[in-house]
CSV table of C-alpha atoms in Angstrom, one decimal:
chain,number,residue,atom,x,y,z
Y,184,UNK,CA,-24.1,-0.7,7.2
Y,185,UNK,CA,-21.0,0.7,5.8
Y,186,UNK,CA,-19.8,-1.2,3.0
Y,187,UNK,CA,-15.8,-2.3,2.0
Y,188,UNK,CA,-13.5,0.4,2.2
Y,189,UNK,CA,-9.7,0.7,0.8
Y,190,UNK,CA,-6.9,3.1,1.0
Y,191,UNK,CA,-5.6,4.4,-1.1
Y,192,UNK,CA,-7.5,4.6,-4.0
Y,193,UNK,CA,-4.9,5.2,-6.2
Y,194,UNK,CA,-1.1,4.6,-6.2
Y,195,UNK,CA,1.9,5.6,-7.7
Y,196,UNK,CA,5.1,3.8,-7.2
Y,197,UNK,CA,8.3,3.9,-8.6
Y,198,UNK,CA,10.6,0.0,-9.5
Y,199,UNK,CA,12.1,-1.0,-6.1
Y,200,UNK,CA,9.7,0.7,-3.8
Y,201,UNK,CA,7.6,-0.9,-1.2
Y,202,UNK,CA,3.7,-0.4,-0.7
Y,203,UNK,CA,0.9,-1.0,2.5
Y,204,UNK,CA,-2.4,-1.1,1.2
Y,205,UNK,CA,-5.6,-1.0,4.0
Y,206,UNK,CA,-8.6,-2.1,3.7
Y,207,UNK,CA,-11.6,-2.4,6.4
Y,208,UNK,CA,-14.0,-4.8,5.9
Y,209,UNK,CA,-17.8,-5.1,7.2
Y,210,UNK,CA,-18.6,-4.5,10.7
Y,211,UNK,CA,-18.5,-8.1,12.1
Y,212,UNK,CA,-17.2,-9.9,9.5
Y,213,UNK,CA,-14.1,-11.8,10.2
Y,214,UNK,CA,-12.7,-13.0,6.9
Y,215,UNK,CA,-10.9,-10.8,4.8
Y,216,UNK,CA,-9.6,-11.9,1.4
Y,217,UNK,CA,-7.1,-10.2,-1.0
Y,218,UNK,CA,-7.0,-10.6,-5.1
Y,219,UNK,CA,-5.1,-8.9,-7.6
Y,220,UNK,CA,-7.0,-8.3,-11.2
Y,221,UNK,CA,-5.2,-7.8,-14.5
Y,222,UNK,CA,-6.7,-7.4,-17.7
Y,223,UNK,CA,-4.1,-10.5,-18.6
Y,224,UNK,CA,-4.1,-12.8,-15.3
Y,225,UNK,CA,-8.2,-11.5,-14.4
Y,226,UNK,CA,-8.5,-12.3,-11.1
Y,227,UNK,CA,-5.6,-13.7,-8.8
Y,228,UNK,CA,-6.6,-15.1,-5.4
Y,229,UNK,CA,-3.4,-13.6,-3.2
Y,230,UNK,CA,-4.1,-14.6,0.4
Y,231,UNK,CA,-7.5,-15.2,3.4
Y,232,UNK,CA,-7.5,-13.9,7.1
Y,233,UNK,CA,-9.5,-14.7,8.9
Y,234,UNK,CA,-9.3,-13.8,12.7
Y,235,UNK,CA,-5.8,-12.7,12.3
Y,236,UNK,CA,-4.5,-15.8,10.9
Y,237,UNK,CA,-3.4,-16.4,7.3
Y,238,UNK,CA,-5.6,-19.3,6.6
Y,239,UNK,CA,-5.1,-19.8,2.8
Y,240,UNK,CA,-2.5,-18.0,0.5
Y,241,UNK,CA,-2.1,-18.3,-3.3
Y,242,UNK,CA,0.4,-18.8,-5.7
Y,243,UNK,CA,2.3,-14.9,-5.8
Y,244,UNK,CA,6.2,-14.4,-4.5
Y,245,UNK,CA,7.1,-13.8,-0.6
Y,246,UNK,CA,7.6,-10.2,-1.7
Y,247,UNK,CA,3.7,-9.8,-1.0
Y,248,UNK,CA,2.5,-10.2,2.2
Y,249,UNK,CA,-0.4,-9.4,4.8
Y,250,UNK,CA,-1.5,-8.9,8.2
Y,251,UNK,CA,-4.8,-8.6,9.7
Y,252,UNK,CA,-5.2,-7.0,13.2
Y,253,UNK,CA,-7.9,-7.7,16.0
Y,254,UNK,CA,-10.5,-4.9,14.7
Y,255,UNK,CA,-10.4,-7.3,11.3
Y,256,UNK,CA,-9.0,-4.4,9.0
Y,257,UNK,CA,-6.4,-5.8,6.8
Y,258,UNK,CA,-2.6,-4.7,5.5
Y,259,UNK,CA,-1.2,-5.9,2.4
Y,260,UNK,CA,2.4,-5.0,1.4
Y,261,UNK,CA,4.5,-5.2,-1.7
Y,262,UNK,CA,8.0,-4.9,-1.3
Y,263,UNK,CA,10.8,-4.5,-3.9
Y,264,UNK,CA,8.0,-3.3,-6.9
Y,265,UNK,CA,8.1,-4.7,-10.3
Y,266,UNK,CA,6.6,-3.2,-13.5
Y,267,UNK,CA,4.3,-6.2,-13.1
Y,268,UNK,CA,2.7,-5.4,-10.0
Y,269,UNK,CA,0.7,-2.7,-11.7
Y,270,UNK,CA,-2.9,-3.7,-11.0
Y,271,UNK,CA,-6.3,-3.3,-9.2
Y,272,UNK,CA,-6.3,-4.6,-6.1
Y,273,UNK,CA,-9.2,-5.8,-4.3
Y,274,UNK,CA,-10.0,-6.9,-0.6
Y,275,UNK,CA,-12.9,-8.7,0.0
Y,276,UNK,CA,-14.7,-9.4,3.6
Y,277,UNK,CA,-17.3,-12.1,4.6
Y,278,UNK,CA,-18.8,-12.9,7.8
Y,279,UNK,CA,-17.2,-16.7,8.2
Y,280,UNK,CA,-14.9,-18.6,6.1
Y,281,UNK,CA,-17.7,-21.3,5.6
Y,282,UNK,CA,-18.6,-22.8,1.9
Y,283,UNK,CA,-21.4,-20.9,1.5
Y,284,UNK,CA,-20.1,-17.4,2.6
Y,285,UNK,CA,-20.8,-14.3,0.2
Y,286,UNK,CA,-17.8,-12.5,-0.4
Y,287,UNK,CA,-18.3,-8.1,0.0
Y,288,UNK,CA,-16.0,-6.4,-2.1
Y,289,UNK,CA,-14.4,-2.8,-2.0
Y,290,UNK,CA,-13.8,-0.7,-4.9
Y,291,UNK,CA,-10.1,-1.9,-5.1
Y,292,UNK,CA,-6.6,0.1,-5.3
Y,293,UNK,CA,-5.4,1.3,-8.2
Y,294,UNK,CA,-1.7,0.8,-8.7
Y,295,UNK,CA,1.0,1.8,-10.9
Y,296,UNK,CA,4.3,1.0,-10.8
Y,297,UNK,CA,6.8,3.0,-13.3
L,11,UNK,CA,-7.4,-28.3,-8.0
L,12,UNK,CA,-10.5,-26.3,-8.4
L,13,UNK,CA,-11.2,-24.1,-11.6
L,14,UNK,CA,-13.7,-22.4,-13.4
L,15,UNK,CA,-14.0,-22.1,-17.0
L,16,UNK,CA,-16.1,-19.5,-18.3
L,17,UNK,CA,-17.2,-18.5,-21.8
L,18,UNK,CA,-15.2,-16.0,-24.2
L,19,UNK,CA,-15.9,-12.4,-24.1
L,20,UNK,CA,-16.8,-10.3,-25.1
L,21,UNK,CA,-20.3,-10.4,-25.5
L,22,UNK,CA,-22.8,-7.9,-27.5
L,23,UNK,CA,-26.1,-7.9,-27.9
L,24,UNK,CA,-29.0,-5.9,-28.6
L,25,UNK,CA,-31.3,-4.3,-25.6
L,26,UNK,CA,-34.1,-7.1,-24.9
L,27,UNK,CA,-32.0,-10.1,-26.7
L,28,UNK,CA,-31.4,-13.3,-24.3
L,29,UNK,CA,-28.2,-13.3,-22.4
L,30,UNK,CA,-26.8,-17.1,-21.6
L,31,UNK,CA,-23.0,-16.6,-20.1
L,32,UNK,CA,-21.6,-20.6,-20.0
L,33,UNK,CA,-20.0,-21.6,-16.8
L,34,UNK,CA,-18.2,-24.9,-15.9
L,35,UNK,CA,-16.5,-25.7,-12.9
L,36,UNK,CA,-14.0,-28.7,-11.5
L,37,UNK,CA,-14.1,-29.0,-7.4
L,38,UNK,CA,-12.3,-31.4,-5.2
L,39,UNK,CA,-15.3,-31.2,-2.6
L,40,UNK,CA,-19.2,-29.7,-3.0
L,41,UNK,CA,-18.7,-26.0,-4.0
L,42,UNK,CA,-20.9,-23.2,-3.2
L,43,UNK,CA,-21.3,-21.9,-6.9
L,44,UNK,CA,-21.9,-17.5,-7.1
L,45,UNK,CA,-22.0,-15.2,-10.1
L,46,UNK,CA,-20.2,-11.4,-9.2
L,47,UNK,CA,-21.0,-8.7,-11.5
L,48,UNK,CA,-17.9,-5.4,-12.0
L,49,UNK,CA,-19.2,-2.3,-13.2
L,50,UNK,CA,-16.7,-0.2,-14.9
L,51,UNK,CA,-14.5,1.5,-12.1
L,52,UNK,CA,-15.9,-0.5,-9.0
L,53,UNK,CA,-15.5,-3.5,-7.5
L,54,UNK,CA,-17.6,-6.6,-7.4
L,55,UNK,CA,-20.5,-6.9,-6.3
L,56,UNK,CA,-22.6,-10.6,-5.6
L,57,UNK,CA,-25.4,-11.1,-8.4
L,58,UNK,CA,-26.5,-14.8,-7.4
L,59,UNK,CA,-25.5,-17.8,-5.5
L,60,UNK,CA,-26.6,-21.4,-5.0
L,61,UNK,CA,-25.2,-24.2,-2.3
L,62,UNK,CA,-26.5,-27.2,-3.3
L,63,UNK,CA,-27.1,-29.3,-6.6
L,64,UNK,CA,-30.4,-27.9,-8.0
L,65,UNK,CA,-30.3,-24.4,-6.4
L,66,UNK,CA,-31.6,-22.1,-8.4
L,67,UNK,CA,-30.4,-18.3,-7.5
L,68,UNK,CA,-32.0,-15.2,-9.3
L,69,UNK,CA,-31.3,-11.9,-8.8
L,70,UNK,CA,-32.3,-8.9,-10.9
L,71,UNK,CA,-33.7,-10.8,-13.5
L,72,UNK,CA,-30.7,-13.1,-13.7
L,73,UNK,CA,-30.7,-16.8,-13.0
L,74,UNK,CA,-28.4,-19.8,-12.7
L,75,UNK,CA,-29.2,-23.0,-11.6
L,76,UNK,CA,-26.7,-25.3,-10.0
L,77,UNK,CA,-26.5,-28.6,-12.1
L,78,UNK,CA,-24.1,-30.8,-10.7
L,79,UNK,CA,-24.3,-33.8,-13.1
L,80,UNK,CA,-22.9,-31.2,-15.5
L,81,UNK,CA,-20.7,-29.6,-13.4
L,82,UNK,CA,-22.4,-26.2,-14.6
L,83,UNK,CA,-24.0,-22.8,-13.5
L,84,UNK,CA,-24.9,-21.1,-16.5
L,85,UNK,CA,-26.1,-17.4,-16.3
L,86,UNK,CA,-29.4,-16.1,-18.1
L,87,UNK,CA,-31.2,-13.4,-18.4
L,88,UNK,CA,-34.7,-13.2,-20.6
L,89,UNK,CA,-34.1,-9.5,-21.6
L,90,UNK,CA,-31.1,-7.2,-21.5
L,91,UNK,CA,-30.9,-3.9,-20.5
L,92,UNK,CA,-27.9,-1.1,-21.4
L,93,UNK,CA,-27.2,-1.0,-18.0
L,94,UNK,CA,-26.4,-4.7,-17.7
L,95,UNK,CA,-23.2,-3.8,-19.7
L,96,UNK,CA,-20.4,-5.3,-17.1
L,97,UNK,CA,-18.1,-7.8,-16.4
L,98,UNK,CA,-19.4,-11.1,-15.1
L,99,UNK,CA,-17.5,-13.7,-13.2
L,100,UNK,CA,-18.3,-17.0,-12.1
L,101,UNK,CA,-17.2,-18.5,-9.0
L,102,UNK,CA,-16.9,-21.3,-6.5
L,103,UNK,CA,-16.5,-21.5,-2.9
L,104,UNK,CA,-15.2,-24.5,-1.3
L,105,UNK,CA,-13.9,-25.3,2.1
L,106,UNK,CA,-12.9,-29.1,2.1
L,107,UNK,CA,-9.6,-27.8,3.3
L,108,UNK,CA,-11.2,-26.6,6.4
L,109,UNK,CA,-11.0,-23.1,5.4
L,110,UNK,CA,-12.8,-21.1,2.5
L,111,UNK,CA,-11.3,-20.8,-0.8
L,112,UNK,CA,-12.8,-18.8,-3.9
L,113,UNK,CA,-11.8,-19.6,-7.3
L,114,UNK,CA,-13.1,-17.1,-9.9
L,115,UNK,CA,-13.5,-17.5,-13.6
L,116,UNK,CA,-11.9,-15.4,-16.0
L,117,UNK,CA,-14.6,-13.2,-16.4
L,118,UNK,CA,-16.9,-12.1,-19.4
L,119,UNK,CA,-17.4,-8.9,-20.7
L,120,UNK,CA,-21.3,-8.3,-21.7
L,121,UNK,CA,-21.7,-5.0,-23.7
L,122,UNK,CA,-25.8,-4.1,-24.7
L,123,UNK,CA,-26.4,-1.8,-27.7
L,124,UNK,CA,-29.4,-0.2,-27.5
């Protein structure tokens, strides 16, 4: 079974800019999960989907946002870039949104922002 | 709200020396506890879980056991191998909300020497 994949790998983005990032999780699983990992912050919970709706978000400005479409691949977007949005960002798919769920991770986007 | 406290990285030790990576957590209902592992470049990848109070889960050698009177899930390992050297998180899962939500530690950084 194919495992998480994102797109792009790696970005470059210039101050003001806006960025999608994809990401397609397991076949059948229905939860899809978003962080963002500095070395300062570690790991930042941004926002859950699961079966299109936005069922938890964390604590990051309205300028990021997500979308998750019937096939249960994910978008996330950052608009207006800041220096501070350089990081590695990783998506994350499970099979339900119960307790015990295991969480599949992808190998993350790279981005920088200059 | 829920949080996970981890111990301070990073860690060295010599191949075959005991690894014990500390982890306490604080939940508002009965959390799924899970240790990740991140190899340099990727992203992470599930080591070990336990659901309920006593659990123990063991993976590759590694094993945590789910103590609830301490609130704790420490990570062990009797003997270390070069290619343990990673970044370990701990995490909880827990869906009193109705809805999954992880909270990871900070991570720890385990470097072996041969």
């Amino acid at each position: 079974k194919a495992g998480v994949t994102q797109t792009p790998r790696y970005l470059i983005k210039t101050r003001g800019q806006q960025v999608t990032l994809s990401c397609s999780p397991i076949s059948g699983h229905r939860s899809v999960s978003w962080y963002q990992q500095t070395p300062g912050q570690g790991l930042q919970f941004l926002f859950e989907y699961f079966s299109e709706t936005q069922r938890n978000k964390g604590n990051f400005p309205g300028r990021f946002s997500g979308r998750q479409f019937s096939n249960s691949r994910s978008e996330m977007n950052v608009s207006t870039l800041e220096l501070g949005d350089s990081a590695l960002y990783l998506c994350a798919s499970s099979l339900d949104s119960g307790r015990a769920s295991e969480q599949y991770f992808g190998p993350g986007t790279r981005l920088t922002v200059t | 709200g829920d949080s996970v406290t981890q111990m301070e990285g990073p860690v060295t030790l010599s191949e075959e020396a005991f690894l014990t990576i500390n982890c306490t957590y604080t939940a508002t209902g009965y959390p799924s506890l899970f240790w990740y592992v991140q190899y340099p470049g990727e992203g992470l990848q599930l080591l070990l879980k336990a659901t309920k109070a006593d659990d123990k889960g063991s993976n590759k050698g590694f094993e945590a056991t789910y103590r609830k009177e301490t609130t704790s899930f420490h990570l062990e390992k009797g003997s270390v191998q070069v290619s343990d050297s990673a970044v370990y998180f701990c995490a909880l899962t827990d869906s009193s909300g109705g809805y999954q939500k992880v909270t990871f530690g900070t991570g720890t950084k385990l470097q072996v020497i041969p």
